[in-house]
PDB file of C-alpha atoms in Angstrom:
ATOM      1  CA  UNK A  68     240.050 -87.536   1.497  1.00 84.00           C
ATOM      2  CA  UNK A  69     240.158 -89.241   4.583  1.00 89.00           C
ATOM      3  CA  UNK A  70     236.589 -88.841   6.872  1.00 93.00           C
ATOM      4  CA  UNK A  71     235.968 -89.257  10.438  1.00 96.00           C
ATOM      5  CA  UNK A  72     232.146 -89.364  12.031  1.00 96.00           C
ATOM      6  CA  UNK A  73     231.533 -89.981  14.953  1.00 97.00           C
ATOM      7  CA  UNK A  74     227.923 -90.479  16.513  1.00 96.00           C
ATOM      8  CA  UNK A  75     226.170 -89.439  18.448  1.00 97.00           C
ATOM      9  CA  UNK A  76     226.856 -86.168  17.892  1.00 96.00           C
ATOM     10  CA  UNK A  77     224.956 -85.031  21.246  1.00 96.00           C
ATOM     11  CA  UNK A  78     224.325 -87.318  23.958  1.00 94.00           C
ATOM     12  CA  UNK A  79     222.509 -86.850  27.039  1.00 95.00           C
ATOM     13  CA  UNK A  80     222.973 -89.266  29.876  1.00 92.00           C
ATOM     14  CA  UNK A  81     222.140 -90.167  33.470  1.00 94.00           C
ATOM     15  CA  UNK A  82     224.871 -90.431  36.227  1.00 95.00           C
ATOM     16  CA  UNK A  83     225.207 -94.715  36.531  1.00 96.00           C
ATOM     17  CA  UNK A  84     224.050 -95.020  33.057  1.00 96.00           C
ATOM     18  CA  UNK A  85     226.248 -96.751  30.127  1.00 96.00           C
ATOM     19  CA  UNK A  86     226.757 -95.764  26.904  1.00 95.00           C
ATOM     20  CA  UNK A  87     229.239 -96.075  24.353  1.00 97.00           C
ATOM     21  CA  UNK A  88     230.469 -93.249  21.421  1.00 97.00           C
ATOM     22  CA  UNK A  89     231.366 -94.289  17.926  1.00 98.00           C
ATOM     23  CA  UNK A  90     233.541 -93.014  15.709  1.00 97.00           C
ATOM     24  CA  UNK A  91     233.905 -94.098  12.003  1.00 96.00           C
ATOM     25  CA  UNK A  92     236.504 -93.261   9.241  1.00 96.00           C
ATOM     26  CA  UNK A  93     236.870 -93.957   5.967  1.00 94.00           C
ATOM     27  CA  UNK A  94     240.432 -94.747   4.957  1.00 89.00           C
ATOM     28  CA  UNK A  95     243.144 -97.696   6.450  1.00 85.00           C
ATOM     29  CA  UNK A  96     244.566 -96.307   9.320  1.00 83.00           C
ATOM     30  CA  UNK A  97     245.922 -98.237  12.615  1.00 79.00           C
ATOM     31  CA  UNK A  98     246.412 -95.450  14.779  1.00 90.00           C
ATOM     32  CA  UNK A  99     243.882 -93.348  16.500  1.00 94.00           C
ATOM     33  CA  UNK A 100     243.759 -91.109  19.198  1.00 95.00           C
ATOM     34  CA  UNK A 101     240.676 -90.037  21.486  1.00 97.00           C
ATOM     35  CA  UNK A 102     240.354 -86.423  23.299  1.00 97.00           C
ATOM     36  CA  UNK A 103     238.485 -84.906  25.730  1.00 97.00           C
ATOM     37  CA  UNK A 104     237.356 -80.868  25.372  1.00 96.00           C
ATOM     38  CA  UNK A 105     235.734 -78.966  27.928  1.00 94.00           C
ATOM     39  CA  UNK A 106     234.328 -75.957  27.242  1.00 89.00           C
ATOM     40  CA  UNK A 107     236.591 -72.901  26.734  1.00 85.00           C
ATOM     41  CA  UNK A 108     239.623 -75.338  27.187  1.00 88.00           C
ATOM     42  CA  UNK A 109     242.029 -77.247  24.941  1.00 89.00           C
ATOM     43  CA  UNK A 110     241.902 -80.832  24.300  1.00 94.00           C
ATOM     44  CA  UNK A 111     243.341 -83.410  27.117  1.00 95.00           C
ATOM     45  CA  UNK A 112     244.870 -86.856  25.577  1.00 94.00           C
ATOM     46  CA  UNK A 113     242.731 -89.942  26.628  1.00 97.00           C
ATOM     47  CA  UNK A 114     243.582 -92.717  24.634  1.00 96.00           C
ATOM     48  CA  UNK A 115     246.238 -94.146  22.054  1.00 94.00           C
ATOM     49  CA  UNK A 116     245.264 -97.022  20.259  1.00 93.00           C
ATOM     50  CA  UNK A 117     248.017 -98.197  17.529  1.00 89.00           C
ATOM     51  CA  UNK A 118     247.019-102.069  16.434  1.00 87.00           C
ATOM     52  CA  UNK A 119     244.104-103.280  15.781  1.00 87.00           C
ATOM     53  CA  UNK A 120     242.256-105.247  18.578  1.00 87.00           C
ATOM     54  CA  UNK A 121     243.810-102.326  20.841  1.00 90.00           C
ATOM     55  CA  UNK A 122     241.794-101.665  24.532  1.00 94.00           C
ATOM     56  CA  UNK A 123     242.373 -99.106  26.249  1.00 96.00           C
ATOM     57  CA  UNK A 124     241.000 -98.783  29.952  1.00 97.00           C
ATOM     58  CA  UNK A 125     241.135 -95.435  32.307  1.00 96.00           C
ATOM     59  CA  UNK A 126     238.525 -95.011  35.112  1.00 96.00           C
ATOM     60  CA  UNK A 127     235.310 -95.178  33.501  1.00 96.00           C
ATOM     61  CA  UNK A 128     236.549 -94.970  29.906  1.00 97.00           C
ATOM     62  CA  UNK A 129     237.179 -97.660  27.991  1.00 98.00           C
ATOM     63  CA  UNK A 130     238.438 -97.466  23.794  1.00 98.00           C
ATOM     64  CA  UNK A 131     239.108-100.008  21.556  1.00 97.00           C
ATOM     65  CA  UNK A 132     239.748 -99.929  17.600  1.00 95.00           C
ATOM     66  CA  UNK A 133     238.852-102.537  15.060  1.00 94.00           C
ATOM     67  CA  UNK A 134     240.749-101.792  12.198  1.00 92.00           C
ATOM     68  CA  UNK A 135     239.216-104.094   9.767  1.00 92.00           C
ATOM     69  CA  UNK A 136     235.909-102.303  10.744  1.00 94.00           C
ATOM     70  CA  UNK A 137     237.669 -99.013  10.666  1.00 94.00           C
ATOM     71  CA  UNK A 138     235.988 -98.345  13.711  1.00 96.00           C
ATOM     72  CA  UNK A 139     236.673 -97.060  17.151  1.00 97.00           C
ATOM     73  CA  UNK A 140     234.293 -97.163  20.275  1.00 98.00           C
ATOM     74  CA  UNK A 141     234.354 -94.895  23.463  1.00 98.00           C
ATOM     75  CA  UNK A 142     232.510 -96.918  26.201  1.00 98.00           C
ATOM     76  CA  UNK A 143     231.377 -94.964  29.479  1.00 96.00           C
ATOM     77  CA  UNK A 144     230.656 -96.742  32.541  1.00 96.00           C
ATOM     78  CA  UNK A 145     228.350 -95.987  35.073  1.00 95.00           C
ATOM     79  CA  UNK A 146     228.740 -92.366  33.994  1.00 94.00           C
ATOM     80  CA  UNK A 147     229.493 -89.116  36.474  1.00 95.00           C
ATOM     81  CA  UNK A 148     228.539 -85.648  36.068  1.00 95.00           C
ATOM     82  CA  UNK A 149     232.744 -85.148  36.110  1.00 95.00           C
ATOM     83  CA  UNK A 150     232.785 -87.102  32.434  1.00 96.00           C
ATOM     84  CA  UNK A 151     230.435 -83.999  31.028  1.00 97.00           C
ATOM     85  CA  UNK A 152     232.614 -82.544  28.046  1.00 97.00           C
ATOM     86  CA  UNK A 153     233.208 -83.199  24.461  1.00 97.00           C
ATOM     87  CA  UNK A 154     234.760 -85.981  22.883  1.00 98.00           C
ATOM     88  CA  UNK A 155     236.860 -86.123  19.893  1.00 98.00           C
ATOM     89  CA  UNK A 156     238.248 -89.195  18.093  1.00 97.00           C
ATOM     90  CA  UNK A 157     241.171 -88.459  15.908  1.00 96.00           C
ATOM     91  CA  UNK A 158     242.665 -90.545  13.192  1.00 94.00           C
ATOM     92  CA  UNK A 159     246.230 -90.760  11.394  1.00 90.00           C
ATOM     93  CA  UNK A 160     246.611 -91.791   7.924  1.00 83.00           C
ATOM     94  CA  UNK A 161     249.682 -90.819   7.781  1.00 82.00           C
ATOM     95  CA  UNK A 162     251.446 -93.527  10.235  1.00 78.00           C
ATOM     96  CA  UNK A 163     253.725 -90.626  11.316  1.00 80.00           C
ATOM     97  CA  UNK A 164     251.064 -88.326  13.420  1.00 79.00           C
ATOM     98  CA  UNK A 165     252.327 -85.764  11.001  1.00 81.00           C
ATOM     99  CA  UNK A 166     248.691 -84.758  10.551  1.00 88.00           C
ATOM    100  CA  UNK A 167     245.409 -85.717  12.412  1.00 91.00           C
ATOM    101  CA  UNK A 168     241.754 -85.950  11.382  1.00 94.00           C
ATOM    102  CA  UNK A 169     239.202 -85.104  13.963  1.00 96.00           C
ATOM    103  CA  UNK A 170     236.048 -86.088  14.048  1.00 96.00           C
ATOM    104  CA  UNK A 171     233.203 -83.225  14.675  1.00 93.00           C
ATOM    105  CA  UNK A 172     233.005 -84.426  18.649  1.00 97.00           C
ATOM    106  CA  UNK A 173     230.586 -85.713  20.688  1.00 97.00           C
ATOM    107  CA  UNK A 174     229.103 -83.262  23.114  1.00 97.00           C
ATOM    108  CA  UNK A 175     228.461 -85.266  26.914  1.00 96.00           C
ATOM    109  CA  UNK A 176     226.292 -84.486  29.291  1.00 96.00           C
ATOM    110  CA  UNK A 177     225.494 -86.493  32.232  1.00 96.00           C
ATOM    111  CA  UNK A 178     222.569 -85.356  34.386  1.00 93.00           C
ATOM    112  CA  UNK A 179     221.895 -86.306  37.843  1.00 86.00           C
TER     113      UNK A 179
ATOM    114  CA  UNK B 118     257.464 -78.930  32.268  1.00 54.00           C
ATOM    115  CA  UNK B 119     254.753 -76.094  32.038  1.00 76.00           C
ATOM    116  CA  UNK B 120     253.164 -77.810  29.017  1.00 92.00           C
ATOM    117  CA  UNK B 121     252.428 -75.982  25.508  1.00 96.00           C
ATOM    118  CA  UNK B 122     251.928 -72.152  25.993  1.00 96.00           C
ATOM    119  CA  UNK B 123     250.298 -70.071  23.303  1.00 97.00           C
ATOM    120  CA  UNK B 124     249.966 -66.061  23.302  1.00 97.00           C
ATOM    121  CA  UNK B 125     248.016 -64.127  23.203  1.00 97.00           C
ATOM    122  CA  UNK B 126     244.969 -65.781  24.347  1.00 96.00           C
ATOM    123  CA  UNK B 127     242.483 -63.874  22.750  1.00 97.00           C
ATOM    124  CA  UNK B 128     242.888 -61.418  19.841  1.00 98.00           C
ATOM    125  CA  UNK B 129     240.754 -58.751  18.219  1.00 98.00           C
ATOM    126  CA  UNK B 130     241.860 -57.299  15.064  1.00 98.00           C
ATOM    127  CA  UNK B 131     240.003 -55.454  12.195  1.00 98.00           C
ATOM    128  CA  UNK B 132     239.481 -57.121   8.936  1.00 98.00           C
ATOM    129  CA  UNK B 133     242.534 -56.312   6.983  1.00 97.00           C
ATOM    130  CA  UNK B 134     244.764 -56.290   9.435  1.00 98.00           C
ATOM    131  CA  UNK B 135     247.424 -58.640  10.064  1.00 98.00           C
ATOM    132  CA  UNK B 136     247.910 -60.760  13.114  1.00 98.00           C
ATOM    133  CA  UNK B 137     251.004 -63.259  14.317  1.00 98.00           C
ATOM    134  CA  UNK B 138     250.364 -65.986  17.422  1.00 98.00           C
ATOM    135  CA  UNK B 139     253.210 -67.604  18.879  1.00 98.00           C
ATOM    136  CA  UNK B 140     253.365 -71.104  20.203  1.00 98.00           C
ATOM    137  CA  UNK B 141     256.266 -72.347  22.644  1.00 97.00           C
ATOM    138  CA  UNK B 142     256.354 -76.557  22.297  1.00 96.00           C
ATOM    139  CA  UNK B 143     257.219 -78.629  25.394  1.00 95.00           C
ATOM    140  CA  UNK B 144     260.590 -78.066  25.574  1.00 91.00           C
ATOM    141  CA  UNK B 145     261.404 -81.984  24.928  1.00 89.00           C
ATOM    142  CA  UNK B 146     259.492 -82.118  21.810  1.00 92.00           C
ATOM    143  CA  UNK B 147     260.629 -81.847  18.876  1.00 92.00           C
ATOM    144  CA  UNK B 148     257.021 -82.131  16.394  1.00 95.00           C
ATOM    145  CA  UNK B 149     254.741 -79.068  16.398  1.00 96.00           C
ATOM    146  CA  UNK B 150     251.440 -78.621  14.848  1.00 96.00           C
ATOM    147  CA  UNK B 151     249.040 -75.911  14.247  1.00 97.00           C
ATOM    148  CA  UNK B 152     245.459 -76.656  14.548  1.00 96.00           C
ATOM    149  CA  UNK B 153     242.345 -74.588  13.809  1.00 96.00           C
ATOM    150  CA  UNK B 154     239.159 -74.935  15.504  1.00 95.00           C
ATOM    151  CA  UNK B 155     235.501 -73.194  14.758  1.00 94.00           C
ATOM    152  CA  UNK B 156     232.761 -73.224  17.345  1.00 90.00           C
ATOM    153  CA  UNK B 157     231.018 -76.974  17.761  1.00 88.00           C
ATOM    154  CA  UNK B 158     233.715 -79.072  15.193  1.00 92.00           C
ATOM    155  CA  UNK B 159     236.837 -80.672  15.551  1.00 94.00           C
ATOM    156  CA  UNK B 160     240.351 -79.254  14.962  1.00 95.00           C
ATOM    157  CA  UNK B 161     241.570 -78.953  11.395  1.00 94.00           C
ATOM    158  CA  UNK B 162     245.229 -79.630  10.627  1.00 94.00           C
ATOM    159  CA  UNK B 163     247.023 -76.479   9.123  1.00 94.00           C
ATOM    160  CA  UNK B 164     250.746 -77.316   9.122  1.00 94.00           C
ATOM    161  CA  UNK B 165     253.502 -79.489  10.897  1.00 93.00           C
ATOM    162  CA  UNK B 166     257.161 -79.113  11.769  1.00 94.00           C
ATOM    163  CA  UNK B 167     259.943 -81.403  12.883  1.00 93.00           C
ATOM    164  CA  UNK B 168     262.219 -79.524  14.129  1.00 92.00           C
ATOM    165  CA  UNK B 169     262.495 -76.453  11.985  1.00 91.00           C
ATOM    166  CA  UNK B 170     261.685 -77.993   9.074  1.00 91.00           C
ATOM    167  CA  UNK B 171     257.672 -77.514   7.843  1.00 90.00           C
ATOM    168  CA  UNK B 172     257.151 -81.122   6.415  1.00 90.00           C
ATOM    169  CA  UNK B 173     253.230 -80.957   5.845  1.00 86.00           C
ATOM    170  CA  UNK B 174     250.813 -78.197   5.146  1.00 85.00           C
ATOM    171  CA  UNK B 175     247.243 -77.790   4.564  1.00 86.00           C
ATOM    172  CA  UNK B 176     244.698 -76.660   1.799  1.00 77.00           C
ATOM    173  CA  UNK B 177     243.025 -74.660   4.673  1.00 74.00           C
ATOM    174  CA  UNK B 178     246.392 -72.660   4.791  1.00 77.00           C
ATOM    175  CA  UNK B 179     246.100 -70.239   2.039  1.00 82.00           C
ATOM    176  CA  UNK B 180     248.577 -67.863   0.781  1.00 88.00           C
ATOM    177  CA  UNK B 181     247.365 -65.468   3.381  1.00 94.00           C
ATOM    178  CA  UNK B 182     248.780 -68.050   5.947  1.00 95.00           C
ATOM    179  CA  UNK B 183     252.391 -68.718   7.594  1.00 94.00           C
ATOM    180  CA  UNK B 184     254.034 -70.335   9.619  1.00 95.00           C
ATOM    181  CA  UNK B 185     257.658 -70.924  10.980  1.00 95.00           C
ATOM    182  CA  UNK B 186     259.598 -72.352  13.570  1.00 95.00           C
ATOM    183  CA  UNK B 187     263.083 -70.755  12.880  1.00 90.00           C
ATOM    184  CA  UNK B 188     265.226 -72.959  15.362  1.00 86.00           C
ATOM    185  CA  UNK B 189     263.118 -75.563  16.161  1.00 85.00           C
ATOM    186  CA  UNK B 190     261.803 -74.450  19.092  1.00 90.00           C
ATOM    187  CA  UNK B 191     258.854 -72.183  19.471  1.00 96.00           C
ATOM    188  CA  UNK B 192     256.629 -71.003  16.320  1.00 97.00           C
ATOM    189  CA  UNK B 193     254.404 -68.384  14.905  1.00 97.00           C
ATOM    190  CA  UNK B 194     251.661 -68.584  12.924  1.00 97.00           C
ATOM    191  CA  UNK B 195     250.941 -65.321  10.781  1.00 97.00           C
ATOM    192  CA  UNK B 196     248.097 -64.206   9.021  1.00 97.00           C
ATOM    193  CA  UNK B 197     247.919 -61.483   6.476  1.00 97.00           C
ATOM    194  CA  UNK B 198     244.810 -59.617   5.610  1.00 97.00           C
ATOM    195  CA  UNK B 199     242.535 -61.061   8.201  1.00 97.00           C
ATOM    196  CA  UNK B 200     239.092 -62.088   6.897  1.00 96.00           C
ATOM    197  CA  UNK B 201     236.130 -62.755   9.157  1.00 96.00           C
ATOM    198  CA  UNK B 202     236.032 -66.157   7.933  1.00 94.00           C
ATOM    199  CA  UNK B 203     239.542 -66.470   9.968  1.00 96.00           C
ATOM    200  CA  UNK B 204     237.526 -66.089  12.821  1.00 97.00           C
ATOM    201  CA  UNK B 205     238.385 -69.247  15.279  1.00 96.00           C
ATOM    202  CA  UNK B 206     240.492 -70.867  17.366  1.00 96.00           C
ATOM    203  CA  UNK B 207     244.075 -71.234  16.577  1.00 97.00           C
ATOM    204  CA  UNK B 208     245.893 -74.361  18.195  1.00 97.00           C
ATOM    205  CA  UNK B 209     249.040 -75.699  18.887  1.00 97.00           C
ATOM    206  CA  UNK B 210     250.454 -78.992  19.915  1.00 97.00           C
ATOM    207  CA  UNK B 211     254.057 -80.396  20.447  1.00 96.00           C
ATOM    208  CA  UNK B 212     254.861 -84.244  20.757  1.00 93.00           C
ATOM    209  CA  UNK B 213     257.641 -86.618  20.709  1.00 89.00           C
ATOM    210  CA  UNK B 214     257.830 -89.180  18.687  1.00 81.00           C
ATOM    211  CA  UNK B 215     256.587 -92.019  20.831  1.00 77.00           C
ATOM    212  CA  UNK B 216     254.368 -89.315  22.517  1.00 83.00           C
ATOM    213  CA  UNK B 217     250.647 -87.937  21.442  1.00 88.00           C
ATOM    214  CA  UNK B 218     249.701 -84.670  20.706  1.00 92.00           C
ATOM    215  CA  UNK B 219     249.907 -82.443  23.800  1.00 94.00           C
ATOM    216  CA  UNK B 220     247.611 -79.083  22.902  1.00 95.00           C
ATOM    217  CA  UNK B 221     247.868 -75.787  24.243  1.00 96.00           C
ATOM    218  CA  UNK B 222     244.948 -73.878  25.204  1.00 94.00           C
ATOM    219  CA  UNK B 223     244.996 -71.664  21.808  1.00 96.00           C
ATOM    220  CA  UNK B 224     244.815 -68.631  20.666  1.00 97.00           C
ATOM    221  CA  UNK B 225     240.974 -67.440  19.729  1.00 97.00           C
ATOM    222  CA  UNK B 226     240.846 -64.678  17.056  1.00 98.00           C
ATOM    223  CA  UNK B 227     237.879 -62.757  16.135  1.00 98.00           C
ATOM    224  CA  UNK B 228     237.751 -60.544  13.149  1.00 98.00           C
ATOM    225  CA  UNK B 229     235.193 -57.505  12.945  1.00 97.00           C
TER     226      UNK B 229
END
């Protein structure tokens, strides 16, 4: 059964700090997918990384995936109260997206 | 495109009681997934159509769960016999195939 972890779990931050999210998994898989959650919402699409050595850039968000590592990492630059939400990483085993696995999030909050 | 809509947004019900949600896909799309999310973890995957055909299903999706998408457009999701345990929130999603995932903002049910 494929697992996904990411860590922190909870991070606290200050605004112009940087600070990057991890998210493990346990199975070969070259396609993963980050999300952003604020509260009471739905999830928002960030990132699609398909290959391995993939970099993704948007604003202060940056993802890559190392497939040989099985590993994807969510780096925040020079954070902004605006990025305060949750993070999910999600992985497909499947090559099809017929199914994703989510990790249990990453709860963001970036004081002043 | 108004994105993926979901009714209702909130439902109460009884324990015993059945309830249905409906989901209607970006109109484009042509995948649609039901998701299930509990306070502070990730979505779980429940099922998955392509077009009206349900090509993946869950262990989470008991036989007190089901769902169809009878002309491959919008869906319902129907549980019989409502537990409290059912207690979350339902999601949906809709994608392409060179898309990802686009979620709607769900359906949260609470069971008394």
């Amino acid at each position: 059964e494929l697992k996904v972890e990411q860590n922190p779990l909870f991070l606290s931050m200050q605004e112009g700090k940087n600070y990057t999210i991890y998210c493990n998994y346990s199975t070969t898989s070259d396609r993963l997918y980050w999300y952003r959650q604020d509260p009471g919402k739905s999830l928002e699409s960030l990132f699609v990384l398909l290959s391995n050595g993939a970099v993704k850039q948007e604003g202060r968000l940056m993802a890559s995936l190392d497939t040989k590592a099985r590993l994807s990492t969510l780096h925040i630059t020079a954070a902004v109260h605006d990025l305060s939400a949750t993070y999910f990483c999600a992985v497909d085993a499947t090559g099809t997206a017929s199914k994703l696995t989510f990790g249990t999030g990453t709860r963001l909050q970036v004081t002043l | 495109d108004t994105g993926v809509s979901q009714n209702p947004r909130h439902k109460i019900t009884k324990r015993g009681q059945n309830v249905t949600f409906r989901c209607d896909p970006i109109s484009e799309h042509n995948r649609l997934y039901w998701y299930r999310q509990t306070l502070g973890q990730g979505p779980e995957f429940l099922t998955y159509f392509q077009n009206e055909a349900q090509l993946e299903k869950s262990r989470l999706l008991s036989d007190r769960f089901s769902a169809e998408r009878p002309k491959g457009s919008f869906s319902t999701l129907e549980i019989q016999r409502t537990e409290q345990g059912d207690s979350a929130m339902y999601l949906c999603a809709s994608s392409s195939i060179i898309s990802p995932l686009h979620f709607g903002n769900g359906t949260r049910l609470t069971v008394t």
